[in-house]
mmCIF file of C-alpha atoms in Angstrom:
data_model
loop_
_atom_site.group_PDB
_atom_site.id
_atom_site.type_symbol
_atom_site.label_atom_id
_atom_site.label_comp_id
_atom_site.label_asym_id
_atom_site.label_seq_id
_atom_site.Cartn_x
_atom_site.Cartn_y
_atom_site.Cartn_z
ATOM 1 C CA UNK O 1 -7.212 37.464 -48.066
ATOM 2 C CA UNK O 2 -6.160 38.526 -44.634
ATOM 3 C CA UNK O 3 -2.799 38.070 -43.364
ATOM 4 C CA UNK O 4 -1.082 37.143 -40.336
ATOM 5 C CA UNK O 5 -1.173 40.780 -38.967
ATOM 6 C CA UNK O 6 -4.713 41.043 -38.596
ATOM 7 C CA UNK O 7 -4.676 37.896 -35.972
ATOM 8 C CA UNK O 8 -2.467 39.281 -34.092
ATOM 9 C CA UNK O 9 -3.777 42.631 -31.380
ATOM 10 C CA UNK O 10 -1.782 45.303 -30.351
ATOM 11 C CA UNK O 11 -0.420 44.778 -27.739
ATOM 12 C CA UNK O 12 2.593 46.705 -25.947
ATOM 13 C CA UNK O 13 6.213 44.851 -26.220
ATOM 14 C CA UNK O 14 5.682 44.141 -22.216
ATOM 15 C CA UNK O 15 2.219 42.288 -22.690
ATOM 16 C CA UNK O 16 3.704 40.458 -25.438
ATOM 17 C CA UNK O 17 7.100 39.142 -22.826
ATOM 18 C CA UNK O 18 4.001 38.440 -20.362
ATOM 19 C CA UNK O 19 2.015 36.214 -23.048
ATOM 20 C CA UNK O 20 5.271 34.667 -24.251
ATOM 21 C CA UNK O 21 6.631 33.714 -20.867
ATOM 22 C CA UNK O 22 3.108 32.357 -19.856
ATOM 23 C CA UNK O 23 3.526 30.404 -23.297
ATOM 24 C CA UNK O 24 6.910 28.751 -22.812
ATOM 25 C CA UNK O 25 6.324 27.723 -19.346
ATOM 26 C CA UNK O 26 3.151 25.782 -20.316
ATOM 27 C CA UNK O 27 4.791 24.643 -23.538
ATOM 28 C CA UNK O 28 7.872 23.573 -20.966
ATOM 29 C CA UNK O 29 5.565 21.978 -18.130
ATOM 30 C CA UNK O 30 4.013 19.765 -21.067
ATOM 31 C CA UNK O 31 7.492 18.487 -22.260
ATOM 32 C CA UNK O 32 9.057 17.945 -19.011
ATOM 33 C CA UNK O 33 6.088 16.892 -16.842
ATOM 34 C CA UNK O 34 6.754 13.434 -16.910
ATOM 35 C CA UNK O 35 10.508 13.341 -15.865
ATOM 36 C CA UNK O 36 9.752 15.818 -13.493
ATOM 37 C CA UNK O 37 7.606 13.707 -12.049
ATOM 38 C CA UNK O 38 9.121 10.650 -11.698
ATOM 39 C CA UNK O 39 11.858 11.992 -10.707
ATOM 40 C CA UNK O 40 9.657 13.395 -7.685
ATOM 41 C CA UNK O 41 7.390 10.591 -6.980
ATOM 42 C CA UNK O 42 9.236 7.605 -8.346
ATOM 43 C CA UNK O 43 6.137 4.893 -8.933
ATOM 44 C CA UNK O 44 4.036 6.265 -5.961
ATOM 45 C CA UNK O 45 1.363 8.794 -7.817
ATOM 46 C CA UNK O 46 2.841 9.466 -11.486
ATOM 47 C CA UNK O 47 0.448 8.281 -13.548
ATOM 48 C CA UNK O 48 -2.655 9.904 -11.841
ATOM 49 C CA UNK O 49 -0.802 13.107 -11.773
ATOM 50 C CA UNK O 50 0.661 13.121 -14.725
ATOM 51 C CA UNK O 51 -2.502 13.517 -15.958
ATOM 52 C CA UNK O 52 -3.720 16.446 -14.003
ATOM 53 C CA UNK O 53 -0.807 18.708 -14.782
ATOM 54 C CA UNK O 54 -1.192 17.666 -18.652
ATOM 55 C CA UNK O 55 -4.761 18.280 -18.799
ATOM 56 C CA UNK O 56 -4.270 21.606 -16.447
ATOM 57 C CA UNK O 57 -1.708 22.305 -19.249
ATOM 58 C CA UNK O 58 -3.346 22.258 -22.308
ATOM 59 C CA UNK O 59 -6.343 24.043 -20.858
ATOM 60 C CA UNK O 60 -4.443 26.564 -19.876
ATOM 61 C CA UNK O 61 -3.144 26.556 -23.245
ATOM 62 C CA UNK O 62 -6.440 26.650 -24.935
ATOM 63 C CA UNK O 63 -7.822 29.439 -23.202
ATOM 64 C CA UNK O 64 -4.697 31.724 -23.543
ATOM 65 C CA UNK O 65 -5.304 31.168 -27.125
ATOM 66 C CA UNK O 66 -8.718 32.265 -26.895
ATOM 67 C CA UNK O 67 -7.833 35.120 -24.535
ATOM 68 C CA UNK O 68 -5.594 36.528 -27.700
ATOM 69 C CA UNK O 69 -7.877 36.003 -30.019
ATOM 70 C CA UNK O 70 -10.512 37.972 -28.201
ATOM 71 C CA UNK O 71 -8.328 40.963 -27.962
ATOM 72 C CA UNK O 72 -7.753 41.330 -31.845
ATOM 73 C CA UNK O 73 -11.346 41.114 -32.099
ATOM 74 C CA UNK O 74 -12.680 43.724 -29.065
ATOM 75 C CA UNK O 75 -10.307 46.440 -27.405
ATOM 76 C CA UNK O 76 -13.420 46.323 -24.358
ATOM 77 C CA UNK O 77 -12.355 42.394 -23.642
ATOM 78 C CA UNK O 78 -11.537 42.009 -19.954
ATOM 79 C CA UNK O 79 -8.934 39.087 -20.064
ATOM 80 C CA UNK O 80 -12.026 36.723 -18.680
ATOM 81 C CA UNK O 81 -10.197 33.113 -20.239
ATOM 82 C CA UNK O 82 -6.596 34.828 -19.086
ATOM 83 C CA UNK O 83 -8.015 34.826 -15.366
ATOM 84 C CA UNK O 84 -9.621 31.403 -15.863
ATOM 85 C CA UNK O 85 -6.179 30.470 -17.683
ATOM 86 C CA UNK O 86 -3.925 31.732 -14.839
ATOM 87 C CA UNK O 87 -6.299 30.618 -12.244
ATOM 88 C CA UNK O 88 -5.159 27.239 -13.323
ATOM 89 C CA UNK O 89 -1.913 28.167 -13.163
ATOM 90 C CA UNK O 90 -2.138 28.849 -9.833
ATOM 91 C CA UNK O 91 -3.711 25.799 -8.684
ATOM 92 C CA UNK O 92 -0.904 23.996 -10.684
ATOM 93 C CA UNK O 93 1.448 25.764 -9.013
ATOM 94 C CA UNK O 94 0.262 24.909 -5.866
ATOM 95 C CA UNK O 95 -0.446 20.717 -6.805
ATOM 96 C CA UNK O 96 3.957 21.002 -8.654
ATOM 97 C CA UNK O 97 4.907 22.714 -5.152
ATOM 98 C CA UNK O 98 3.837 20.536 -2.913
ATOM 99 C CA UNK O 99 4.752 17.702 -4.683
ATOM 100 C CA UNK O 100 8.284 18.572 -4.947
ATOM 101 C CA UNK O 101 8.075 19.803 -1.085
ATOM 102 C CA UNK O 102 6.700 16.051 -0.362
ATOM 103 C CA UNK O 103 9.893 15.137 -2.242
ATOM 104 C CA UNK O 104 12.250 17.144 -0.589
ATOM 105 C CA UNK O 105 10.517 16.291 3.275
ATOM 106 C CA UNK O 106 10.091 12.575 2.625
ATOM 107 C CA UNK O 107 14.353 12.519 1.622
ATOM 108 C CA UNK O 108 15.241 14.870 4.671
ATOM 109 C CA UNK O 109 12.594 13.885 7.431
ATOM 110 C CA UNK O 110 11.571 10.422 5.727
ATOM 111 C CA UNK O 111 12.692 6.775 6.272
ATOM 112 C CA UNK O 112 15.097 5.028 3.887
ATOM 113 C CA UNK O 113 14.385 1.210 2.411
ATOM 114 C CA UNK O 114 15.519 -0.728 0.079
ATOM 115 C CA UNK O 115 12.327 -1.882 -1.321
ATOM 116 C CA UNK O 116 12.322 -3.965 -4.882
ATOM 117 C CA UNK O 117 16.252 -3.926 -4.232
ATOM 118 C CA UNK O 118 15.515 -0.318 -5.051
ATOM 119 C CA UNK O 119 16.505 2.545 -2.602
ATOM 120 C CA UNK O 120 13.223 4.208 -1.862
ATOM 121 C CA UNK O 121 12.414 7.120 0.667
ATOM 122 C CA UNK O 122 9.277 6.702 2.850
ATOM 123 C CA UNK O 123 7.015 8.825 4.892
ATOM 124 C CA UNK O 124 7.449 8.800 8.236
ATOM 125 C CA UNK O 125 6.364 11.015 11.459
ATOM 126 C CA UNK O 126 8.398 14.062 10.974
ATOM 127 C CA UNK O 127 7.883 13.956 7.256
ATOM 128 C CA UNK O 128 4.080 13.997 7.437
ATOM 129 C CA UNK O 129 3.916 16.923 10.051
ATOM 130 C CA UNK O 130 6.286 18.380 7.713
ATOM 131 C CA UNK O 131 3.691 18.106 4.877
ATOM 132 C CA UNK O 132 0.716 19.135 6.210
ATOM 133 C CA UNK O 133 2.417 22.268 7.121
ATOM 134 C CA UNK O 134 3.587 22.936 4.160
ATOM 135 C CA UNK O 135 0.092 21.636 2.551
ATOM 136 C CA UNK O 136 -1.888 24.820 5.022
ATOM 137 C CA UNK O 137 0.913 27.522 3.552
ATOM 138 C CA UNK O 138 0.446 26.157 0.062
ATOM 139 C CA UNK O 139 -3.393 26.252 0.287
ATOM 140 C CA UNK O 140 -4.047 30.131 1.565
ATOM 141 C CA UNK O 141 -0.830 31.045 -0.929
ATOM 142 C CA UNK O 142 -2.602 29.310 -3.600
ATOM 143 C CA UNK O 143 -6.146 31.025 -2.081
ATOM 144 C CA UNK O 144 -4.881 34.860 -1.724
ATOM 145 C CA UNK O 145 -3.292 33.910 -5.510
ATOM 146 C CA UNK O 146 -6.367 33.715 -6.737
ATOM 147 C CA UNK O 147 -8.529 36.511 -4.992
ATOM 148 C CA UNK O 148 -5.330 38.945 -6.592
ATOM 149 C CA UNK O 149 -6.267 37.361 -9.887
ATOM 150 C CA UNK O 150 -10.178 38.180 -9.620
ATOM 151 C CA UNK O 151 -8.916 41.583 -7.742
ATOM 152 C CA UNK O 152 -11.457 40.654 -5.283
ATOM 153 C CA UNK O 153 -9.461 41.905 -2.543
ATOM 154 C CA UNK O 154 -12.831 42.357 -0.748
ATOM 155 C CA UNK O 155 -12.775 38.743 0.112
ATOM 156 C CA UNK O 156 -9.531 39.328 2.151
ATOM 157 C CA UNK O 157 -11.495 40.335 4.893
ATOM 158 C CA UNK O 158 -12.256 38.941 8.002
ATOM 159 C CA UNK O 159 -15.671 37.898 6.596
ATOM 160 C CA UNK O 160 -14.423 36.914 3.316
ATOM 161 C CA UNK O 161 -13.312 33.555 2.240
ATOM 162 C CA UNK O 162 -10.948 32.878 4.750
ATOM 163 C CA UNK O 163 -13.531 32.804 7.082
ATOM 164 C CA UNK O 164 -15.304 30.773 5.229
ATOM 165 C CA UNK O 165 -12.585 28.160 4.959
ATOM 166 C CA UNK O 166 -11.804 28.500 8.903
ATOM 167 C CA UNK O 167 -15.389 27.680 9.427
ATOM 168 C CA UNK O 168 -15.692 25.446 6.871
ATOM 169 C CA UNK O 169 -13.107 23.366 8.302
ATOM 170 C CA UNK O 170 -14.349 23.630 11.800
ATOM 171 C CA UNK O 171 -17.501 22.110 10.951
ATOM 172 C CA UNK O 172 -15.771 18.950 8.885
ATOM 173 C CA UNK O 173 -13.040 18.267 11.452
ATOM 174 C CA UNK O 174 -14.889 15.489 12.681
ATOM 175 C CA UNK O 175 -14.263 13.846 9.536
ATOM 176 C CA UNK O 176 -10.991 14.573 8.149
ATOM 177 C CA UNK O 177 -8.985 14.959 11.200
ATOM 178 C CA UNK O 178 -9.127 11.229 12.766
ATOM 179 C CA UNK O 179 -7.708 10.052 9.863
ATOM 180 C CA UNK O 180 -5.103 12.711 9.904
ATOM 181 C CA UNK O 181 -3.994 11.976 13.467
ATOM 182 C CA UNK O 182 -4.475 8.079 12.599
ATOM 183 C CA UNK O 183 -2.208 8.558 9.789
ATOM 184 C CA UNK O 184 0.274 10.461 12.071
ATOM 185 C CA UNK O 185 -0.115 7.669 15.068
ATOM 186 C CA UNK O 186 0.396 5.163 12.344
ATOM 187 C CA UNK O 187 3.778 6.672 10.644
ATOM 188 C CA UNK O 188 4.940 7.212 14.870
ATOM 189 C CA UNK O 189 4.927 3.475 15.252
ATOM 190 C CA UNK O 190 7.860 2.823 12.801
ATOM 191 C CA UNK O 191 6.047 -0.776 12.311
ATOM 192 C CA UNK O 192 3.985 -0.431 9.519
ATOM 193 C CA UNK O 193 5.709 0.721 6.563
ATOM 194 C CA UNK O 194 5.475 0.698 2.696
ATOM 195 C CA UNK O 195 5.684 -3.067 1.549
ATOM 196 C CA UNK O 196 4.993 -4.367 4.376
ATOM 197 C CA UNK O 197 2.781 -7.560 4.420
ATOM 198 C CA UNK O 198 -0.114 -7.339 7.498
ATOM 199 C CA UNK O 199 -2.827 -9.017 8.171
ATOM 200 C CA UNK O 200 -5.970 -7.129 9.748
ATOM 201 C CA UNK O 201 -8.194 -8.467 12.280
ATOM 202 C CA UNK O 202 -11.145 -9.510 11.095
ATOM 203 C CA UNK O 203 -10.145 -10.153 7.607
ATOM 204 C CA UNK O 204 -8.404 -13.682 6.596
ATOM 205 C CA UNK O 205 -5.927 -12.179 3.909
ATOM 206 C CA UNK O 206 -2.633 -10.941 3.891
ATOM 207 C CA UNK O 207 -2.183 -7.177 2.565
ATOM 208 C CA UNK O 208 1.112 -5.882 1.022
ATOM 209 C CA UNK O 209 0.658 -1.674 2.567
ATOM 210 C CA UNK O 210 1.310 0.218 -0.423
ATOM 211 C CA UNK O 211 0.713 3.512 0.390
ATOM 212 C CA UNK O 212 0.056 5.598 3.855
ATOM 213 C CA UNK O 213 -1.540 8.299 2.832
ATOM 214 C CA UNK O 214 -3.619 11.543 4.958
ATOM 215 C CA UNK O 215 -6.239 10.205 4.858
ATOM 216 C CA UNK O 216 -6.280 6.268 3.718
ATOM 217 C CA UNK O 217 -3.808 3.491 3.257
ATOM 218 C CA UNK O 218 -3.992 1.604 -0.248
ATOM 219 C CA UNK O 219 -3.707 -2.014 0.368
ATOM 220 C CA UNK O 220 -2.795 -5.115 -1.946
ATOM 221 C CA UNK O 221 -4.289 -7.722 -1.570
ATOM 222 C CA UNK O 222 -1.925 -10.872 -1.955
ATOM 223 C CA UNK O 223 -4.128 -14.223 -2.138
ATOM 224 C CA UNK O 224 -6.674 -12.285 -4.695
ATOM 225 C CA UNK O 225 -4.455 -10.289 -6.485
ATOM 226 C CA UNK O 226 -6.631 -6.755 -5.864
ATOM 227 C CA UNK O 227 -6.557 -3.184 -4.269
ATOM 228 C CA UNK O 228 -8.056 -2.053 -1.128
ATOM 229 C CA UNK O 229 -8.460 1.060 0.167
ATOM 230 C CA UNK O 230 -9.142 1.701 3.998
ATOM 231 C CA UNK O 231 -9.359 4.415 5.864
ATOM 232 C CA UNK O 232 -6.854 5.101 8.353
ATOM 233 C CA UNK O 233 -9.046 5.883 11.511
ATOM 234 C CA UNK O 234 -10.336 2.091 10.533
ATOM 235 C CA UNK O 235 -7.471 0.501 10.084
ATOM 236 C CA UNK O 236 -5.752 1.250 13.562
ATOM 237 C CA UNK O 237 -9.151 0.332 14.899
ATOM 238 C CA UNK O 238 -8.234 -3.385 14.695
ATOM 239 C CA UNK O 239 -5.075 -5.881 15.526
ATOM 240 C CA UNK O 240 -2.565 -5.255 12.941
ATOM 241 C CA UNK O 241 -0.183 -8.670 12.381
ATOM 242 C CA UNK O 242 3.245 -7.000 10.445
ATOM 243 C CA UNK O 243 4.420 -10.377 9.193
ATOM 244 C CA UNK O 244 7.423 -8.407 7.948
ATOM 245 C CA UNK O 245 8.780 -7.213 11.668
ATOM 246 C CA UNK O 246 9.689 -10.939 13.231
ATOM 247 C CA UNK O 247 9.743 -10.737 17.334
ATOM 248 C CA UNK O 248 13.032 -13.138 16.578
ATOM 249 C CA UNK O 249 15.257 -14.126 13.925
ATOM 250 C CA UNK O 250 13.478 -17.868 13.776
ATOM 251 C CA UNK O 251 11.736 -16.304 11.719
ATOM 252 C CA UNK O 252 7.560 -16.395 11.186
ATOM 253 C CA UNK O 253 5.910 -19.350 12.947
ATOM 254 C CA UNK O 254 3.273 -21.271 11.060
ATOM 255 C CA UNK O 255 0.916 -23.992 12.065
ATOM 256 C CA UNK O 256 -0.523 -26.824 9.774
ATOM 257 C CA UNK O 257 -2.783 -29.113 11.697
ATOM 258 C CA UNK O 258 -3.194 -33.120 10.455
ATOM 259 C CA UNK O 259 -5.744 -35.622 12.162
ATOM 260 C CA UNK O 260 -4.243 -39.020 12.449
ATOM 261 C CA UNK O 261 -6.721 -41.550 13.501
ATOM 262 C CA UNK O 262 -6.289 -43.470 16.843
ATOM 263 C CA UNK O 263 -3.417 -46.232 17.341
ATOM 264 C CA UNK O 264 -4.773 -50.075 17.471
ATOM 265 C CA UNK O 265 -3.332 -50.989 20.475
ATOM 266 C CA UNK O 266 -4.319 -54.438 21.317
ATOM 267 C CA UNK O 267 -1.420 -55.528 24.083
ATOM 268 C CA UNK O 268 -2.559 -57.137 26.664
ATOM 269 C CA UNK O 269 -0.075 -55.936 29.071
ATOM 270 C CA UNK O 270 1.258 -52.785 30.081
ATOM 271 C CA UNK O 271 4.318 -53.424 28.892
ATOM 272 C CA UNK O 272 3.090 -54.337 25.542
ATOM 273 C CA UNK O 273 0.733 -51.253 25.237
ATOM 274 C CA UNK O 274 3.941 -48.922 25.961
ATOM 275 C CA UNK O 275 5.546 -50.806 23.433
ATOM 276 C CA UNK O 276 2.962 -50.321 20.999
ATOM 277 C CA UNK O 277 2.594 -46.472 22.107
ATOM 278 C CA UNK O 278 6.205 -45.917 21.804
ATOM 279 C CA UNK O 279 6.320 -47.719 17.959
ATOM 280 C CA UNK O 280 3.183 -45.222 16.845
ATOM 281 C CA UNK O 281 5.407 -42.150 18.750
ATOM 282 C CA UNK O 282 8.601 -43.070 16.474
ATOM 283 C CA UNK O 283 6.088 -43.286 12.990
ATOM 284 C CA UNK O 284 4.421 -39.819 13.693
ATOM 285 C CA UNK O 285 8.270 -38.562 14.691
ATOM 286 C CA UNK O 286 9.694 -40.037 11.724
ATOM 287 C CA UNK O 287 6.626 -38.655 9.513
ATOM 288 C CA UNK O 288 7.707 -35.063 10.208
ATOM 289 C CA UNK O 289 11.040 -35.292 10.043
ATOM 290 C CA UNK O 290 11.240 -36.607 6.518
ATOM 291 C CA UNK O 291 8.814 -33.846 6.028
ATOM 292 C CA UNK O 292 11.680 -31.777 6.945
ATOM 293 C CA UNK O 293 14.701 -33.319 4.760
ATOM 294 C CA UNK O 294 12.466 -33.522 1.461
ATOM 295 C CA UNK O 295 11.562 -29.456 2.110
ATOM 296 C CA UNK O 296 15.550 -28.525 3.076
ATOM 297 C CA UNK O 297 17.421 -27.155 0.725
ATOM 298 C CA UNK O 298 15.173 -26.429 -1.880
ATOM 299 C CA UNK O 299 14.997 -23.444 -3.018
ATOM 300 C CA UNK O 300 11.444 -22.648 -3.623
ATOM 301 C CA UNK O 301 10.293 -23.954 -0.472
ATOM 302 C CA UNK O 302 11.320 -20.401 2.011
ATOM 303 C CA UNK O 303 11.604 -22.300 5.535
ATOM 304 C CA UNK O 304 14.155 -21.617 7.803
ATOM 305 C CA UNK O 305 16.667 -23.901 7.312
ATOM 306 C CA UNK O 306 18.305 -23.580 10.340
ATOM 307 C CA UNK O 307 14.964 -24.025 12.263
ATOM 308 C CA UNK O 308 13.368 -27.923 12.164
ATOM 309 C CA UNK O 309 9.868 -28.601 11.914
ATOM 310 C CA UNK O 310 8.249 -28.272 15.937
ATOM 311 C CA UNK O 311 4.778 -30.795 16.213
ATOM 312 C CA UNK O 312 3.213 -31.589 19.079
ATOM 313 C CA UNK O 313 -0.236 -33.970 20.199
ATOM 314 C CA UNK O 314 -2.742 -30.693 20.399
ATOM 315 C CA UNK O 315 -5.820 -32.213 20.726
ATOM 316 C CA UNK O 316 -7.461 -35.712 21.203
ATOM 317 C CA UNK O 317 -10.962 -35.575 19.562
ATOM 318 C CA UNK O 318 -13.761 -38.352 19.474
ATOM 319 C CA UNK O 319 -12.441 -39.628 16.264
ATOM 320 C CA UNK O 320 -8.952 -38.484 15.679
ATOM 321 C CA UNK O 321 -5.688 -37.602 17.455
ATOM 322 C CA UNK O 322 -4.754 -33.549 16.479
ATOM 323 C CA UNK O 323 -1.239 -33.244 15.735
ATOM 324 C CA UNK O 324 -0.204 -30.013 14.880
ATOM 325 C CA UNK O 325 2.909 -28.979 12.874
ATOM 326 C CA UNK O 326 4.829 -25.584 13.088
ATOM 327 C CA UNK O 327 7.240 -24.270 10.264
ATOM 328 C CA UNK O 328 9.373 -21.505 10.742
ATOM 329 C CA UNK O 329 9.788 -18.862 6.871
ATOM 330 C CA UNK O 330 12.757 -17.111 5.955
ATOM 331 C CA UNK O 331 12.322 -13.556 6.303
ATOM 332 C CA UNK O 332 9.062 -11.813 4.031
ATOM 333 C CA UNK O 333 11.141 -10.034 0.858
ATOM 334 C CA UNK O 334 10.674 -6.177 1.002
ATOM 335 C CA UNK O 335 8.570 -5.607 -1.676
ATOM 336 C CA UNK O 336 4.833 -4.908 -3.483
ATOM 337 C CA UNK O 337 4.653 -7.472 -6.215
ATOM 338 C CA UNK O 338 1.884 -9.968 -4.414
ATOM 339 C CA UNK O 339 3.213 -12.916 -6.885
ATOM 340 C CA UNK O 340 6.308 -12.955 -5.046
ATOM 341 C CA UNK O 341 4.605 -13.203 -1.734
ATOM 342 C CA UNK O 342 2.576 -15.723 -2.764
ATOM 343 C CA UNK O 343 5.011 -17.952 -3.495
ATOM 344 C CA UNK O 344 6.967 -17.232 -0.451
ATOM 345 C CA UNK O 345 3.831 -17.663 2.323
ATOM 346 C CA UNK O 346 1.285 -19.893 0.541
ATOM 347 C CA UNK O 347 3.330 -21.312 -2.211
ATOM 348 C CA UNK O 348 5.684 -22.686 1.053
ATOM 349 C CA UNK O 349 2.905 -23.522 3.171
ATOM 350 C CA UNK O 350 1.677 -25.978 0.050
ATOM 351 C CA UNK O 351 4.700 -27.548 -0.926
ATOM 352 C CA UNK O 352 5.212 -28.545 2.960
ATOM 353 C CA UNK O 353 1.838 -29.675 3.299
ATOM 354 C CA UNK O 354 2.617 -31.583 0.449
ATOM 355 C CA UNK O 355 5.544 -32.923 1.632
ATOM 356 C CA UNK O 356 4.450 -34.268 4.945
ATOM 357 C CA UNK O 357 1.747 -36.435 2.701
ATOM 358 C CA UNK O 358 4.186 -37.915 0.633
ATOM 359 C CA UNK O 359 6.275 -38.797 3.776
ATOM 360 C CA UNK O 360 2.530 -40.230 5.564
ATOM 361 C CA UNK O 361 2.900 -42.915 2.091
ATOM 362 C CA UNK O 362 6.041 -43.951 3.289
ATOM 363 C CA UNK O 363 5.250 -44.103 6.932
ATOM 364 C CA UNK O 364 1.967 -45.975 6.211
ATOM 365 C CA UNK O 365 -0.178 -43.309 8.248
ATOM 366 C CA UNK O 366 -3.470 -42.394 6.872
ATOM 367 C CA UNK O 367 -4.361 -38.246 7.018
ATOM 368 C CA UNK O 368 -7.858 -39.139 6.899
ATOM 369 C CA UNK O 369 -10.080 -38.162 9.680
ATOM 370 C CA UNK O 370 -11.800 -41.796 10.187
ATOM 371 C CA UNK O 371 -15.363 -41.855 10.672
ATOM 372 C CA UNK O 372 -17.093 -44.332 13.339
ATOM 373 C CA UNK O 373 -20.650 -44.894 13.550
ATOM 374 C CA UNK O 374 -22.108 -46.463 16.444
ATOM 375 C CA UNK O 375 -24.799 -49.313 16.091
ATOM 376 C CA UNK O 376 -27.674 -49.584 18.905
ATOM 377 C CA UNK O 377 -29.450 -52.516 19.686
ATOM 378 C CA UNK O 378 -33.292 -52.294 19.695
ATOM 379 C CA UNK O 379 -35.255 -54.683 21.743
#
């Protein structure tokens, strides 16, 4: 029966503090990565991350096991798993420091909102140049970390691997770096912002901007409820409608459009035709203003109150007269939960609609494009 000893190498008291300190500070990074993080990143990344440090942590783990165990078995071992082990470490180190540089950048450089009636600190201009500083100093640290690990010292040399990375990223700046100065041109603007709802040329939905990242911005999409990622150098690329910035404090102007079929007017005098005109005028007037007091005042209909329906004659087709109605919103809630913009765009937008067709009931005016046929005579 062996015991406990014979598991254990023999190592000197200062290998043993070095094993024991590597030890506790995985052990600690496992416990505590989760506050950490949250703490850091709030909602923004922590899941996805979490996972990488807790995955980088129990490898690590595993193979500094392994690592000890070789040693009580062969004197000759040369600390291969250690080196993969704090290899690892390094690249942790590099992933926890930036993210708690991000942190510390985004609350000195960054752009305060309350967002979810929760205080939130945003990217902005300064912030990003800030980071991909710090990102280029983290990178070679993290780099000339791990040649010292490998003692391939060698590879410090012009020739070596930072050469190779110079070059490397020569050749790919044609990729990476629109989207990096996109990003940048896009933070400059101070218009487009986390939770901000936009809607991009080209595309009928309305996005909820969730993230600005380096390279891509993470979109939600609010009528179907999904993600969408887009490039940043493609995003700028088009007309970009911030619903949340108003040009006024009216507040954003929409437009529902209503084809009333032509008046009978059958006077057979001027005076009666005008008559006639007028009386038609007063129903379509009266139409949109009861539109008006049955959507005041309630609640889950967001209009302007202080702003009355606008409609004007737009268009006069072959069949019908083209009245079109604008409606003015309260101001878009900062936030990302699409339900709640939903309800506050389209959910409005429906219940007005809805209202101006019980109010056409009342006024006796039929919505219904009418359709005319015309009859030849053969012969």
């Amino acid at each position: 029966m062996y015991s406990l000893e014979w598991f254990i190498p023999d190592l000197s008291q200062t290998k043993w503090l070095i094993h024991g300190l590597i030890f506790l500070a995985n052990i600690s990074l496992l416990l505590f990565a989760q506050p950490i993080l949250k703490l850091i990143e709030g909602e923004r990344d922590s899941p996805t991350k979490l996972k990488i440090f807790r995955t980088l942590n129990i490898l690590v783990l595993a193979l500094h096991a392994i690592d000890i165990g070789l040693l009580r078995i062969s004197n000759s071992y040369e600390n291969y798993f250690i080196n993969v082990g704090l290899s690892l470490m390094a690249v942790y180190a590099g992933l926890f420091s930036y993210s708690i540089c991000s942190f510390f950048s985004r609350k000195k450089f960054g752009t305060e909102k309350l967002l979810d009636k929760n205080k939130v600190f945003l990217d902005s201009y300064s912030s990003r140049l800030v980071d991909i500083i710090l990102l280029f100093i983290i990178a070679i640290t993290t780099i000339y970390a791990l040649i010292k690990i490998w003692g391939a010292d060698s590879m410090l040399e012009t020739t070596g691997i930072f050469g190779i990375v110079a070059a490397f990223l020569a050749f790919t700046s044609s990729i990476w770096a629109p989207d990096i100065i996109s990003g940048l041109i896009i933070l400059n603007t101070e218009i487009l912002e986390d939770g901000d709802v936009v809607v991009v040329d080209g595309h009928p939905d309305e996005y909820i901007i969730s993230k600005v990242t380096l390279i891509y911005i993470i979109l939600y999409d609010v009528r179907n409820n999904h993600r969408t990622l887009i490039r940043n150098n493609q995003f700028i690329r088009n007309k970009i409608d911030n619903l949340s910035r108003i040009a006024s404090t009216d507040g954003v102007r929409q437009n529902l459009v209503y084809n009333i079929g032509y008046p009978k007017i059958q006077g057979g005098t001027p005076e009666e035709r005008s008559k006639q005109l007028k009386s038609f005028k007063n129903r379509i007037d009266r139409l949109f203003n009861l539109a008006y007091e049955d959507c005041n005042g309630q609640p889950d209909i967001k209009i302007n109150q202080g702003r009355p329906f606008e409609w004007a004659l737009t268009n006069t087709g072959d069949f019908s007269l083209e009245y079109t109605l604008w409606i003015y919103l309260e101001r878009i809630p900062n936030t990302k939960i699409t339900a709640t913009i939903r309800k506050h765009l389209m959910g409005t937008i429906y219940k007005v609609n809805e209202a101006v067709y019980t109010a056409s009931i009342l006024e006796e005016i039929d919505l219904s494009t009418p359709t005319l046929n015309k009859i030849s005579h053969l012969g």
